Coordinates of C-alpha atoms in Angstrom, one line a residue:
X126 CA -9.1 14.9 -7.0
X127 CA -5.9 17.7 -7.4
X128 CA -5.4 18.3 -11.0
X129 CA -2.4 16.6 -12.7
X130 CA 0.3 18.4 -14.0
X131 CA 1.4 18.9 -17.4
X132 CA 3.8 18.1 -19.4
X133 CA 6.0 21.2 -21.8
X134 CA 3.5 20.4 -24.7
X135 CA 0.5 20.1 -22.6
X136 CA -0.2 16.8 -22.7
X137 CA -1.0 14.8 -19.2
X138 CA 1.4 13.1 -17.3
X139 CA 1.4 9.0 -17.4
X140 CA 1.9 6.7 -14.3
X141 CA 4.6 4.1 -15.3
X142 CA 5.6 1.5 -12.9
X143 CA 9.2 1.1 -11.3
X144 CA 11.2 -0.2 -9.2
X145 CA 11.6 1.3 -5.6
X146 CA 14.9 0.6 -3.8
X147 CA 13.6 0.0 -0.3
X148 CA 14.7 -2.9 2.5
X149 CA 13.8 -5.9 1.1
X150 CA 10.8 -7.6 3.4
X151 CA 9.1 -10.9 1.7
X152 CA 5.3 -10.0 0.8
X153 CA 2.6 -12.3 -0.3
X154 CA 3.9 -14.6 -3.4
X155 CA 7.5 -14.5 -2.9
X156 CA 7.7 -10.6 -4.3
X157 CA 10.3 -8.0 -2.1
X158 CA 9.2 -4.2 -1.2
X159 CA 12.4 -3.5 -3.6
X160 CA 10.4 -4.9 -6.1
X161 CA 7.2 -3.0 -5.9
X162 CA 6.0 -1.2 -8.6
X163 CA 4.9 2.3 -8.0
X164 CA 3.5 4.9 -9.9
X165 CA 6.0 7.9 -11.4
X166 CA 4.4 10.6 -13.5
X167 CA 5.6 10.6 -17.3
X168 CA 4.4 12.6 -20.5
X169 CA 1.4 10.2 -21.6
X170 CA -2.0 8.3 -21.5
X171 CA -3.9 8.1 -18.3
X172 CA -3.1 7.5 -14.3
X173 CA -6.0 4.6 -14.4
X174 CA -4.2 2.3 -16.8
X175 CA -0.8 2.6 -15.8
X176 CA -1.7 1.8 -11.9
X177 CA -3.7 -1.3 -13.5
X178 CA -0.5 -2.5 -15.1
X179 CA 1.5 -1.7 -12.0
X180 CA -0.3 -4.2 -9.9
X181 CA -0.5 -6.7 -12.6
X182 CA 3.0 -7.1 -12.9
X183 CA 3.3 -7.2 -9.5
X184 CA 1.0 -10.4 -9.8
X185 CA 2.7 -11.9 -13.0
X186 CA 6.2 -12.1 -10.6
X187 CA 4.1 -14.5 -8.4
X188 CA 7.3 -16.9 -7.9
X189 CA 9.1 -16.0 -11.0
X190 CA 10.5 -19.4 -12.5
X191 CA 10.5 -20.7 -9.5
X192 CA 6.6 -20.9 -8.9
X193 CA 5.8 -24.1 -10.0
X194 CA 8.5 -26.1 -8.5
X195 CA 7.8 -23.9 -5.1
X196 CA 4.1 -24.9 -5.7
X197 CA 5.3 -29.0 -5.7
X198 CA 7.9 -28.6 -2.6
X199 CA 4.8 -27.4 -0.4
X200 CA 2.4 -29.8 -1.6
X201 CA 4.8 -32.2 -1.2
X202 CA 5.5 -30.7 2.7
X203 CA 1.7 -30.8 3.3
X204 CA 1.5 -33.9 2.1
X205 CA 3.8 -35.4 4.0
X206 CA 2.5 -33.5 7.6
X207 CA -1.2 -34.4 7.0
X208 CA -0.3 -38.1 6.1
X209 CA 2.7 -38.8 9.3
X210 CA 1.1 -36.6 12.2
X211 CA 4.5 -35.4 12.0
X212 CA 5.4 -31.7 13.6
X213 CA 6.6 -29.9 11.0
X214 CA 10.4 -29.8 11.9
X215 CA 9.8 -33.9 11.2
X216 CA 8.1 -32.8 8.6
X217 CA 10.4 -30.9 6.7
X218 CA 13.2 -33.2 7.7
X219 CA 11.5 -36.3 6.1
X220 CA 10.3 -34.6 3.1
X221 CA 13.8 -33.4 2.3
X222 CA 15.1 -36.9 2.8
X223 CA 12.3 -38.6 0.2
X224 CA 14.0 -35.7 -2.3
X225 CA 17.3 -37.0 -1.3
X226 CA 16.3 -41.0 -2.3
X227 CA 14.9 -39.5 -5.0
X228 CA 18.0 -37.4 -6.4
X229 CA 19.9 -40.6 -5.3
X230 CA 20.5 -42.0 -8.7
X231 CA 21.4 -39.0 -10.2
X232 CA 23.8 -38.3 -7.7
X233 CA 25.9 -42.1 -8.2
X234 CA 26.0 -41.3 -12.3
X235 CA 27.5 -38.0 -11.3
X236 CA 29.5 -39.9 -8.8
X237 CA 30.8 -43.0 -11.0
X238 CA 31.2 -40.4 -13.9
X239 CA 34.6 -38.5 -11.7
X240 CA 35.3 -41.8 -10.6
X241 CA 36.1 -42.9 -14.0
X242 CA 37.1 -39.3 -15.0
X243 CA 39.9 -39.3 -12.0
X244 CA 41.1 -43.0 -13.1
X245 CA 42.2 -41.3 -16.4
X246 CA 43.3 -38.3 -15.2
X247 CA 47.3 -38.8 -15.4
X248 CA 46.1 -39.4 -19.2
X249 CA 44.0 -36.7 -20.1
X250 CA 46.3 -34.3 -18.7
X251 CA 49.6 -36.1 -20.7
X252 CA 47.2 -35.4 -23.8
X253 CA 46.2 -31.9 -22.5
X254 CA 49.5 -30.9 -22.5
X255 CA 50.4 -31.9 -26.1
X256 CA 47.5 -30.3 -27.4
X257 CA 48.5 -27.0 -26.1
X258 CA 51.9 -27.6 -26.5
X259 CA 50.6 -28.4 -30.7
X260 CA 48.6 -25.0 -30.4
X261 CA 51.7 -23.0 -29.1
X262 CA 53.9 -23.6 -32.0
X263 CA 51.4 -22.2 -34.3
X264 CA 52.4 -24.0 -37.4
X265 CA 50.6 -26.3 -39.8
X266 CA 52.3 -29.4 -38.2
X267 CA 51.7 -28.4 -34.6
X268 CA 48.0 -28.2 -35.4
X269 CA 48.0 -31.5 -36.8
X270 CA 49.7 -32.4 -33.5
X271 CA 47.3 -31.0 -31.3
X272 CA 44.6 -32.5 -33.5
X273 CA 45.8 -36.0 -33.4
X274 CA 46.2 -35.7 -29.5
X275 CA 42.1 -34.7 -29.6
X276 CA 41.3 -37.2 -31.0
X277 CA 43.1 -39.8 -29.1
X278 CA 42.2 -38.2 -25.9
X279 CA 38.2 -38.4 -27.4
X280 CA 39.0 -42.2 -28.0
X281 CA 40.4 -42.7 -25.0
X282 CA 37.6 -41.0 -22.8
X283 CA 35.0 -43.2 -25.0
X284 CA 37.0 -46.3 -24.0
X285 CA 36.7 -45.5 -20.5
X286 CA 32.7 -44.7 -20.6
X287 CA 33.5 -40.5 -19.4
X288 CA 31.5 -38.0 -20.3
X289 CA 32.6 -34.5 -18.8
X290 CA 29.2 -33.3 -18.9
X291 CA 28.4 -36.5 -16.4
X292 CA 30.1 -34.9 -13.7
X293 CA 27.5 -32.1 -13.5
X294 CA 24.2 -34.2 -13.9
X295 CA 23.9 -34.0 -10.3
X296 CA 24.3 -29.9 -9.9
X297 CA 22.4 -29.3 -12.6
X298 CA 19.1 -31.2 -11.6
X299 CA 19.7 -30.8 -7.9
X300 CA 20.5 -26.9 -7.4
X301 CA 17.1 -25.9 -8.9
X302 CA 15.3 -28.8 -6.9
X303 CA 16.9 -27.8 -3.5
X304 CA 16.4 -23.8 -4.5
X305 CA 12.7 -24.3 -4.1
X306 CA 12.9 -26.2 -1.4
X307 CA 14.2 -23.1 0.4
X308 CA 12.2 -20.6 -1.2
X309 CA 8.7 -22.7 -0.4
X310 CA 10.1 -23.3 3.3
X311 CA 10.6 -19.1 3.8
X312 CA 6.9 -18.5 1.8
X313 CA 5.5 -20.5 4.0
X314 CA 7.2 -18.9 7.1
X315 CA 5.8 -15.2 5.9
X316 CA 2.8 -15.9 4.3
X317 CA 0.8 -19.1 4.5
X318 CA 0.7 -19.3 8.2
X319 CA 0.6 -23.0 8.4
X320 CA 1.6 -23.6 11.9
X321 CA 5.4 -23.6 11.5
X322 CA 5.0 -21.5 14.8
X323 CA 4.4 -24.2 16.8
X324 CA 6.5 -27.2 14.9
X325 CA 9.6 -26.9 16.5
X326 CA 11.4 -28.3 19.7
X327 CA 13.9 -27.9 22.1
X328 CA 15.4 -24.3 22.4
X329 CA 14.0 -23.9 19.0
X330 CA 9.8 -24.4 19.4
X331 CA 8.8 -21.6 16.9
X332 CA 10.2 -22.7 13.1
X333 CA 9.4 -19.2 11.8
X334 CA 12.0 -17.3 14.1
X335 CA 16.0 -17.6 14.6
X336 CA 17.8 -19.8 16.7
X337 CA 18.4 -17.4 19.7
X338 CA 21.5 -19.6 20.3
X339 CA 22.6 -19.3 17.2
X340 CA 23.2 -23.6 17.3
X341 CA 21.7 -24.3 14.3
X342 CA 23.7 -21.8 12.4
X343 CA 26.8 -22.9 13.5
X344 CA 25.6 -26.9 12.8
X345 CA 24.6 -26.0 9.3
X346 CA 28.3 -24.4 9.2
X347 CA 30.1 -27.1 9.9
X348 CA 27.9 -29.8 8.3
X349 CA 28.6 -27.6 5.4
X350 CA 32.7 -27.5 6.2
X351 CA 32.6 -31.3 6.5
X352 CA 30.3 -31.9 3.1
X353 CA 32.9 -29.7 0.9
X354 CA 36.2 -31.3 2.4
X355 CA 34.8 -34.6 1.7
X356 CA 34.3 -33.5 -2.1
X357 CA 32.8 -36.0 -4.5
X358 CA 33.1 -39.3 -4.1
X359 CA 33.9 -40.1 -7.8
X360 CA 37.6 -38.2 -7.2
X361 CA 38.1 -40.1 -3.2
X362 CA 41.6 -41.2 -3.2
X363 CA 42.7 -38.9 -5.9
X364 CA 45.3 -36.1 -5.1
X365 CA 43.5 -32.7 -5.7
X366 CA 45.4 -30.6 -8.2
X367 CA 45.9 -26.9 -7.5
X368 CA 42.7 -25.6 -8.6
X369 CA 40.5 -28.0 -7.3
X370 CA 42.4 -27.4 -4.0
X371 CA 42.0 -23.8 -4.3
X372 CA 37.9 -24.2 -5.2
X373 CA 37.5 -26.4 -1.8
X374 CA 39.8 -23.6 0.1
X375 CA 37.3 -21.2 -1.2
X376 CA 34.4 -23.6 0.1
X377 CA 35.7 -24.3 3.3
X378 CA 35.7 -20.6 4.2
X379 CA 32.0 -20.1 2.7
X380 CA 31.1 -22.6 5.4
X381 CA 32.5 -20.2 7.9
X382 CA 31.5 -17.3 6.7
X383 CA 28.2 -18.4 5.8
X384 CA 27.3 -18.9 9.9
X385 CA 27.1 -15.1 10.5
X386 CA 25.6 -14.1 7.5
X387 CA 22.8 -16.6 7.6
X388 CA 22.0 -16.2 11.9
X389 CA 19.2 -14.6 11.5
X390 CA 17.0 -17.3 8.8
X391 CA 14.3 -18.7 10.7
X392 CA 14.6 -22.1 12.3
X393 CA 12.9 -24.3 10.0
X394 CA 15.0 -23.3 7.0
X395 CA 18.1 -25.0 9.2
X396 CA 16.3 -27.8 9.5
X397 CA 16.3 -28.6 6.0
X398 CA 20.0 -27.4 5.4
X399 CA 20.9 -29.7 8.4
X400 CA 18.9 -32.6 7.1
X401 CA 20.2 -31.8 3.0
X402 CA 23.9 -31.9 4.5
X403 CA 23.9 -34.7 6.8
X404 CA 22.3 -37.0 4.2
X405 CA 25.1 -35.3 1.9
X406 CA 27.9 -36.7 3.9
X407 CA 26.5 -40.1 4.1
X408 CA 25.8 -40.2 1.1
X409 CA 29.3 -39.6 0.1
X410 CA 30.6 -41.9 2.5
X411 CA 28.1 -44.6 1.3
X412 CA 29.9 -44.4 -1.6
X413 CA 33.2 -44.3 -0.6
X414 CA 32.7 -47.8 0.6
X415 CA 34.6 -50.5 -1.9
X416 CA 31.1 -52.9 -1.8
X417 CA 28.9 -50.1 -2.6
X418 CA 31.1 -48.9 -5.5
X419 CA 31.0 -52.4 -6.7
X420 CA 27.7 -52.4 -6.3
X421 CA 26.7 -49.1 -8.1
X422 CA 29.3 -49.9 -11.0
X423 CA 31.8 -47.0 -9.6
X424 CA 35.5 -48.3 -10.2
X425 CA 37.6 -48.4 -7.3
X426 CA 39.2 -45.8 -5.2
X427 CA 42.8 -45.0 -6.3
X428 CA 45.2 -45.2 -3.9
X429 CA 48.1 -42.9 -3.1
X430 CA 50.8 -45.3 -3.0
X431 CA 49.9 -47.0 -6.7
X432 CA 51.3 -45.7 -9.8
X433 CA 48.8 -44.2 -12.8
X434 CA 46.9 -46.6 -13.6
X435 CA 47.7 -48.6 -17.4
X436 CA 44.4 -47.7 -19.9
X437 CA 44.2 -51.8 -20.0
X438 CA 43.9 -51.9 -16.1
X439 CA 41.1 -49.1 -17.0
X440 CA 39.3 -50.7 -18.6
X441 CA 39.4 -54.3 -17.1
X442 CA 37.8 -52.0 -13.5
X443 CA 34.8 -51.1 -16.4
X444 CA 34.2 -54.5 -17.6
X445 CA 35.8 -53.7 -21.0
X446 CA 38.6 -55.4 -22.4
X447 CA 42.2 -53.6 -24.1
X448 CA 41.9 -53.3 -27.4
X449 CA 45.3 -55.8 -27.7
X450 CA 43.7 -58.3 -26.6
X451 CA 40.4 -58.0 -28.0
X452 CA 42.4 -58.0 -31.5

């Protein structure tokens, strides 16, 4: 072969790998062209062993993090075709309801945690205030102020059974769950050839191509729009304060947004947003339902015409009793 060049001291040149910016176009194992390693000449040791670590680091992003729970989602996809008969836009929508019923209990403690949280919230925002209002006068007695209200606000919120971190369970366990579920769908569009061509219906018969009606889009849009007004059903009935109003305004126009800048993902990935989002709302209204939040131990819906709610009526709606009484 040509001779390679040299560097100022005469040494050969090494091949490194790195990245190429290039349109992004999925290849085999979830990897994108931007991501291919190629080989750039650098002062060093040989061309032989620097392409041999290009392409094995190419292999080792096989999925990144995500590899495993990609590698559960599609057995769990398979699984569930080969065992129903089912074509696969059945498929898909079953398997990502049995992820749903699944999720399910995860999503009332997140649920019943706001509800509890939002019973409070006239409280916790009383004590919020004289903690930074302690804070602010930056004194030795204001400090003690502030850390008096802590505490008392920590007493309270243990009274009432709230954990703030509860109010993420869901988000936390959920988002990486339902991540995979759309990288596995689009690997298996590109690359495993498993007959998504041909599990569609209607105007939409091929799963790996767009909607040429763009109808899904704009379903999985509003389903969206409708999921995010609706909120959580731990905080139903509770007036929203400025920033969680601001948050849903923000959500509300992703939802719109999000229809043109998602037209052109292949039909079976709408399926499973359509599916995720629908069960979403019913869920939500499930638990909006006064018997169901009996049921699941979620504290009633506050109304809009009833005052805050006294910390003895709190407790009485979580079984507990006020501490007058129990002395």
């Amino acid at each position: 072969g040509p001779a390679l060049p040299l560097a100022a001291d005469g040494s050969p040149l090494q091949v490194v790998p790195v990245p190429v910016l290039t349109p992004s176009s999925a290849l085999p194992g979830g990897a994108l062209a931007g991501d291919v390693p190629v080989p750039v000449l650098t002062p060093g040791a040989g061309l032989g062993d620097a392409a041999a670590q290009a392409t094995a680091d190419l292999t080792a992003r096989d999925g990144y993090l995500l590899k495993y729970p990609m590698a559960a989602v599609e057995g769990l996809l398979h699984t569930v075709h080969d065992s129903t008969g089912l074509p696969w836009w059945q498929t898909i929508a079953l398997a990502t309801l049995l992820g749903r019923v699944v999720l399910f209990p995860l999503q009332v403690y997140q649920s019943r945690g706001a509800a509890r949280m939002t019973l409070i919230k006239p409280q916790l925002e009383a004590y919020s205030a004289r903690i930074k209002a302690g804070y602010s006068k930056k004194t030795g007695a204001g400090l003690d102020d502030a850390e008096v209200a802590r505490l008392e606000m920590q007493q309270l919120m243990d009274r009432n059974g709230v954990r703030p971190w509860s109010t993420m369970g869901s988000a936390l366990v959920g988002m990486p769950v339902w991540v995979s579920f759309f990288f596995a769908l689009r690997k298996m569009v590109y690359v495993d050839g498993v007959g998504l061509s041909e599990g569609g219906m209607l105007w939409f018969p091929d799963l790996t191509q767009h909607d040429p009606y763009y109808m899904l889009p704009v379903l999985s849009g509003l389903s969206l729009f409708g999921m995010v007004s609706l909120g959580d059903a731990g905080q139903a009935g509770a007036k929203p304060d400025a920033q969680q109003q601001m948050v849903k305004n923000v959500m509300r126009g992703a939802a719109v947004v999000i229809v043109p800048a998602t037209a052109w993902f292949e039909s079976g990935v709408f399926i499973y947003w359509l599916t995720a989002n629908a069960l979403a709302v019913t869920q939500t209204l499930a638990l909006r339902q006064p018997s169901i939040r009996s049921a699941v131990g979620m504290p009633p819906m506050p109304t809009a015409a009833s005052a805050p709610p006294s910390e003895s009526g709190m407790l009485s709606a979580f079984g507990g009793e006020p501490a007058a009484a129990a002395a």
